Amino acid sequence: MSSRHSLSSSRNQTARRLISLHGGFFCNMPTKAVILHLESVVKPDYFGYLWLYAQDMFEFCRNFVRVLFEITLYPHY
């Protein structure tokens, strides 16, 4: 029981570390998806992390470009 608890707390710490690293930078970070993904695997699945990171980067870049266009088109806001 204690080894299972320590594994779970280790995964929670990893999830918190991931979220604290990227959560402040990406406003659209799917933190729930990251936590569910971490809880569903025993061994870290780095390709899954990279896929989530790539999706977040795409969303961030898309939103960043949209904001730049809005600032350029409507400078009075």
Short mmCIF file of N, CA and C in Angstrom, two decimals:
data_model
loop_
_atom_site.label_atom_id
_atom_site.label_comp_id
_atom_site.label_asym_id
_atom_site.label_seq_id
_atom_site.Cartn_x
_atom_site.Cartn_y
_atom_site.Cartn_z
N MET A 1 0.84 -1.20 0.00
CA MET A 1 0.00 0.00 0.00
C MET A 1 0.87 1.25 0.00
N SER A 2 1.96 1.22 0.78
CA SER A 2 2.79 2.41 0.88
C SER A 2 3.53 2.67 -0.43
N SER A 3 3.94 1.59 -1.13
CA SER A 3 4.63 1.80 -2.41
C SER A 3 3.67 2.38 -3.44
N ARG A 4 2.42 1.93 -3.40
CA ARG A 4 1.41 2.49 -4.32
C ARG A 4 1.17 3.96 -4.01
N HIS A 5 1.12 4.28 -2.71
CA HIS A 5 0.90 5.68 -2.31
C HIS A 5 2.08 6.55 -2.74
N SER A 6 3.30 6.05 -2.57
CA SER A 6 4.47 6.85 -2.93
C SER A 6 4.54 7.03 -4.44
N LEU A 7 4.13 6.02 -5.22
CA LEU A 7 4.11 6.14 -6.67
C LEU A 7 3.09 7.20 -7.09
N SER A 8 1.93 7.18 -6.45
CA SER A 8 0.88 8.15 -6.77
C SER A 8 1.34 9.56 -6.41
N SER A 9 1.95 9.73 -5.23
CA SER A 9 2.41 11.06 -4.83
C SER A 9 3.56 11.52 -5.72
N SER A 10 4.39 10.59 -6.18
CA SER A 10 5.45 10.94 -7.11
C SER A 10 4.87 11.46 -8.42
N ARG A 11 3.82 10.79 -8.92
CA ARG A 11 3.17 11.24 -10.15
C ARG A 11 2.52 12.60 -9.95
N ASN A 12 1.91 12.81 -8.77
CA ASN A 12 1.29 14.11 -8.50
C ASN A 12 2.34 15.22 -8.46
N GLN A 13 3.51 14.92 -7.88
CA GLN A 13 4.57 15.92 -7.84
C GLN A 13 5.06 16.23 -9.25
N THR A 14 5.18 15.20 -10.09
CA THR A 14 5.59 15.42 -11.47
C THR A 14 4.57 16.26 -12.20
N ALA A 15 3.29 15.98 -11.98
CA ALA A 15 2.23 16.77 -12.62
C ALA A 15 2.29 18.21 -12.16
N ARG A 16 2.46 18.41 -10.85
CA ARG A 16 2.54 19.78 -10.34
C ARG A 16 3.74 20.52 -10.91
N ARG A 17 4.88 19.80 -11.05
CA ARG A 17 6.08 20.41 -11.60
C ARG A 17 5.85 20.82 -13.05
N LEU A 18 5.23 19.92 -13.82
CA LEU A 18 4.91 20.24 -15.22
C LEU A 18 4.00 21.45 -15.31
N ILE A 19 2.97 21.46 -14.48
CA ILE A 19 2.00 22.55 -14.53
C ILE A 19 2.64 23.86 -14.08
N SER A 20 3.48 23.81 -13.05
CA SER A 20 4.10 25.04 -12.58
C SER A 20 5.12 25.56 -13.59
N LEU A 21 5.76 24.65 -14.34
CA LEU A 21 6.71 25.10 -15.36
C LEU A 21 6.01 25.77 -16.52
N HIS A 22 4.90 25.19 -16.97
CA HIS A 22 4.27 25.68 -18.19
C HIS A 22 2.96 26.41 -17.94
N GLY A 23 2.36 26.23 -16.79
CA GLY A 23 1.03 26.80 -16.55
C GLY A 23 1.01 28.32 -16.58
N GLY A 24 2.08 28.96 -16.11
CA GLY A 24 2.12 30.41 -16.13
C GLY A 24 2.35 30.96 -17.52
N PHE A 25 2.96 30.17 -18.38
CA PHE A 25 3.31 30.65 -19.71
C PHE A 25 2.19 30.40 -20.71
N PHE A 26 1.58 29.22 -20.64
CA PHE A 26 0.51 28.88 -21.57
C PHE A 26 -0.83 29.07 -20.89
N CYS A 27 -1.63 29.98 -21.43
CA CYS A 27 -2.93 30.21 -20.82
C CYS A 27 -3.91 29.09 -21.14
N ASN A 28 -3.65 28.32 -22.21
CA ASN A 28 -4.57 27.25 -22.62
C ASN A 28 -4.03 25.87 -22.30
N MET A 29 -3.18 25.76 -21.29
CA MET A 29 -2.58 24.47 -20.95
C MET A 29 -3.66 23.52 -20.45
N PRO A 30 -3.85 22.36 -21.09
CA PRO A 30 -4.86 21.41 -20.62
C PRO A 30 -4.34 20.63 -19.41
N THR A 31 -4.34 21.28 -18.24
CA THR A 31 -3.74 20.69 -17.05
C THR A 31 -4.46 19.40 -16.65
N LYS A 32 -5.77 19.36 -16.85
CA LYS A 32 -6.52 18.16 -16.49
C LYS A 32 -6.07 16.99 -17.35
N ALA A 33 -5.83 17.25 -18.63
CA ALA A 33 -5.36 16.19 -19.53
C ALA A 33 -3.99 15.69 -19.11
N VAL A 34 -3.12 16.60 -18.67
CA VAL A 34 -1.78 16.19 -18.23
C VAL A 34 -1.88 15.32 -16.99
N ILE A 35 -2.72 15.71 -16.04
CA ILE A 35 -2.86 14.94 -14.80
C ILE A 35 -3.45 13.56 -15.10
N LEU A 36 -4.49 13.52 -15.94
CA LEU A 36 -5.10 12.23 -16.29
C LEU A 36 -4.10 11.35 -17.03
N HIS A 37 -3.31 11.96 -17.88
CA HIS A 37 -2.30 11.20 -18.62
C HIS A 37 -1.25 10.63 -17.66
N LEU A 38 -0.81 11.44 -16.70
CA LEU A 38 0.20 10.99 -15.75
C LEU A 38 -0.35 9.88 -14.86
N GLU A 39 -1.62 9.98 -14.49
CA GLU A 39 -2.20 8.95 -13.63
C GLU A 39 -2.45 7.65 -14.39
N SER A 40 -2.59 7.71 -15.71
CA SER A 40 -2.93 6.52 -16.47
C SER A 40 -1.71 5.67 -16.80
N VAL A 41 -0.51 6.23 -16.66
CA VAL A 41 0.69 5.46 -17.00
C VAL A 41 1.54 5.27 -15.75
N VAL A 42 2.21 4.14 -15.67
CA VAL A 42 3.13 3.90 -14.56
C VAL A 42 4.51 4.39 -14.96
N LYS A 43 4.95 4.03 -16.15
CA LYS A 43 6.23 4.51 -16.66
C LYS A 43 5.97 5.79 -17.45
N PRO A 44 6.82 6.80 -17.29
CA PRO A 44 6.57 8.06 -18.01
C PRO A 44 6.53 7.85 -19.52
N ASP A 45 5.53 8.43 -20.13
CA ASP A 45 5.35 8.33 -21.58
C ASP A 45 5.77 9.67 -22.18
N TYR A 46 7.02 9.78 -22.55
CA TYR A 46 7.55 11.06 -22.98
C TYR A 46 6.97 11.50 -24.31
N PHE A 47 6.58 10.55 -25.17
CA PHE A 47 5.96 10.93 -26.43
C PHE A 47 4.59 11.57 -26.18
N GLY A 48 3.90 11.08 -25.18
CA GLY A 48 2.62 11.69 -24.80
C GLY A 48 2.82 13.11 -24.30
N TYR A 49 3.86 13.31 -23.48
CA TYR A 49 4.16 14.66 -22.99
C TYR A 49 4.50 15.58 -24.15
N LEU A 50 5.31 15.09 -25.10
CA LEU A 50 5.70 15.90 -26.25
C LEU A 50 4.49 16.25 -27.11
N TRP A 51 3.57 15.30 -27.25
CA TRP A 51 2.37 15.57 -28.05
C TRP A 51 1.52 16.64 -27.39
N LEU A 52 1.34 16.55 -26.06
CA LEU A 52 0.58 17.59 -25.35
C LEU A 52 1.29 18.94 -25.46
N TYR A 53 2.61 18.92 -25.34
CA TYR A 53 3.38 20.16 -25.43
C TYR A 53 3.25 20.78 -26.82
N ALA A 54 3.28 19.93 -27.86
CA ALA A 54 3.14 20.43 -29.24
C ALA A 54 1.76 21.05 -29.45
N GLN A 55 0.74 20.40 -28.89
CA GLN A 55 -0.62 20.97 -29.01
C GLN A 55 -0.70 22.32 -28.31
N ASP A 56 -0.08 22.42 -27.13
CA ASP A 56 -0.10 23.68 -26.39
C ASP A 56 0.67 24.77 -27.13
N MET A 57 1.80 24.40 -27.73
CA MET A 57 2.57 25.38 -28.49
C MET A 57 1.76 25.89 -29.68
N PHE A 58 1.05 24.99 -30.36
CA PHE A 58 0.22 25.40 -31.50
C PHE A 58 -0.85 26.38 -31.04
N GLU A 59 -1.55 26.05 -29.93
CA GLU A 59 -2.59 26.93 -29.42
C GLU A 59 -2.01 28.28 -29.01
N PHE A 60 -0.86 28.26 -28.33
CA PHE A 60 -0.25 29.50 -27.89
C PHE A 60 0.13 30.37 -29.07
N CYS A 61 0.76 29.77 -30.10
CA CYS A 61 1.18 30.54 -31.27
C CYS A 61 -0.02 31.10 -32.01
N ARG A 62 -1.08 30.29 -32.13
CA ARG A 62 -2.28 30.76 -32.82
C ARG A 62 -2.90 31.94 -32.08
N ASN A 63 -2.99 31.84 -30.75
CA ASN A 63 -3.56 32.95 -29.98
C ASN A 63 -2.65 34.17 -30.02
N PHE A 64 -1.35 33.96 -30.00
CA PHE A 64 -0.40 35.07 -30.04
C PHE A 64 -0.53 35.84 -31.36
N VAL A 65 -0.62 35.09 -32.46
CA VAL A 65 -0.77 35.73 -33.78
C VAL A 65 -2.11 36.46 -33.86
N ARG A 66 -3.15 35.86 -33.32
CA ARG A 66 -4.47 36.51 -33.33
C ARG A 66 -4.43 37.82 -32.56
N VAL A 67 -3.78 37.83 -31.41
CA VAL A 67 -3.67 39.05 -30.61
C VAL A 67 -2.85 40.10 -31.35
N LEU A 68 -1.77 39.69 -32.00
CA LEU A 68 -0.98 40.64 -32.78
C LEU A 68 -1.80 41.27 -33.90
N PHE A 69 -2.59 40.47 -34.59
CA PHE A 69 -3.44 41.00 -35.65
C PHE A 69 -4.47 41.98 -35.09
N GLU A 70 -5.05 41.64 -33.92
CA GLU A 70 -6.03 42.53 -33.32
C GLU A 70 -5.39 43.85 -32.93
N ILE A 71 -4.18 43.81 -32.39
CA ILE A 71 -3.48 45.04 -32.00
C ILE A 71 -3.15 45.86 -33.25
N THR A 72 -2.75 45.18 -34.31
CA THR A 72 -2.40 45.88 -35.55
C THR A 72 -3.62 46.48 -36.22
N LEU A 73 -4.71 45.74 -36.27
CA LEU A 73 -5.91 46.22 -36.96
C LEU A 73 -6.68 47.25 -36.15
N TYR A 74 -6.67 47.08 -34.82
CA TYR A 74 -7.43 47.99 -33.96
C TYR A 74 -6.51 48.60 -32.91
N PRO A 75 -5.66 49.56 -33.30
CA PRO A 75 -4.69 50.11 -32.34
C PRO A 75 -5.32 50.98 -31.27
N HIS A 76 -6.60 51.39 -31.46
CA HIS A 76 -7.21 52.27 -30.46
C HIS A 76 -7.68 51.51 -29.23
N TYR A 77 -7.64 50.17 -29.23
CA TYR A 77 -8.06 49.40 -28.06
C TYR A 77 -6.97 49.35 -27.05
#
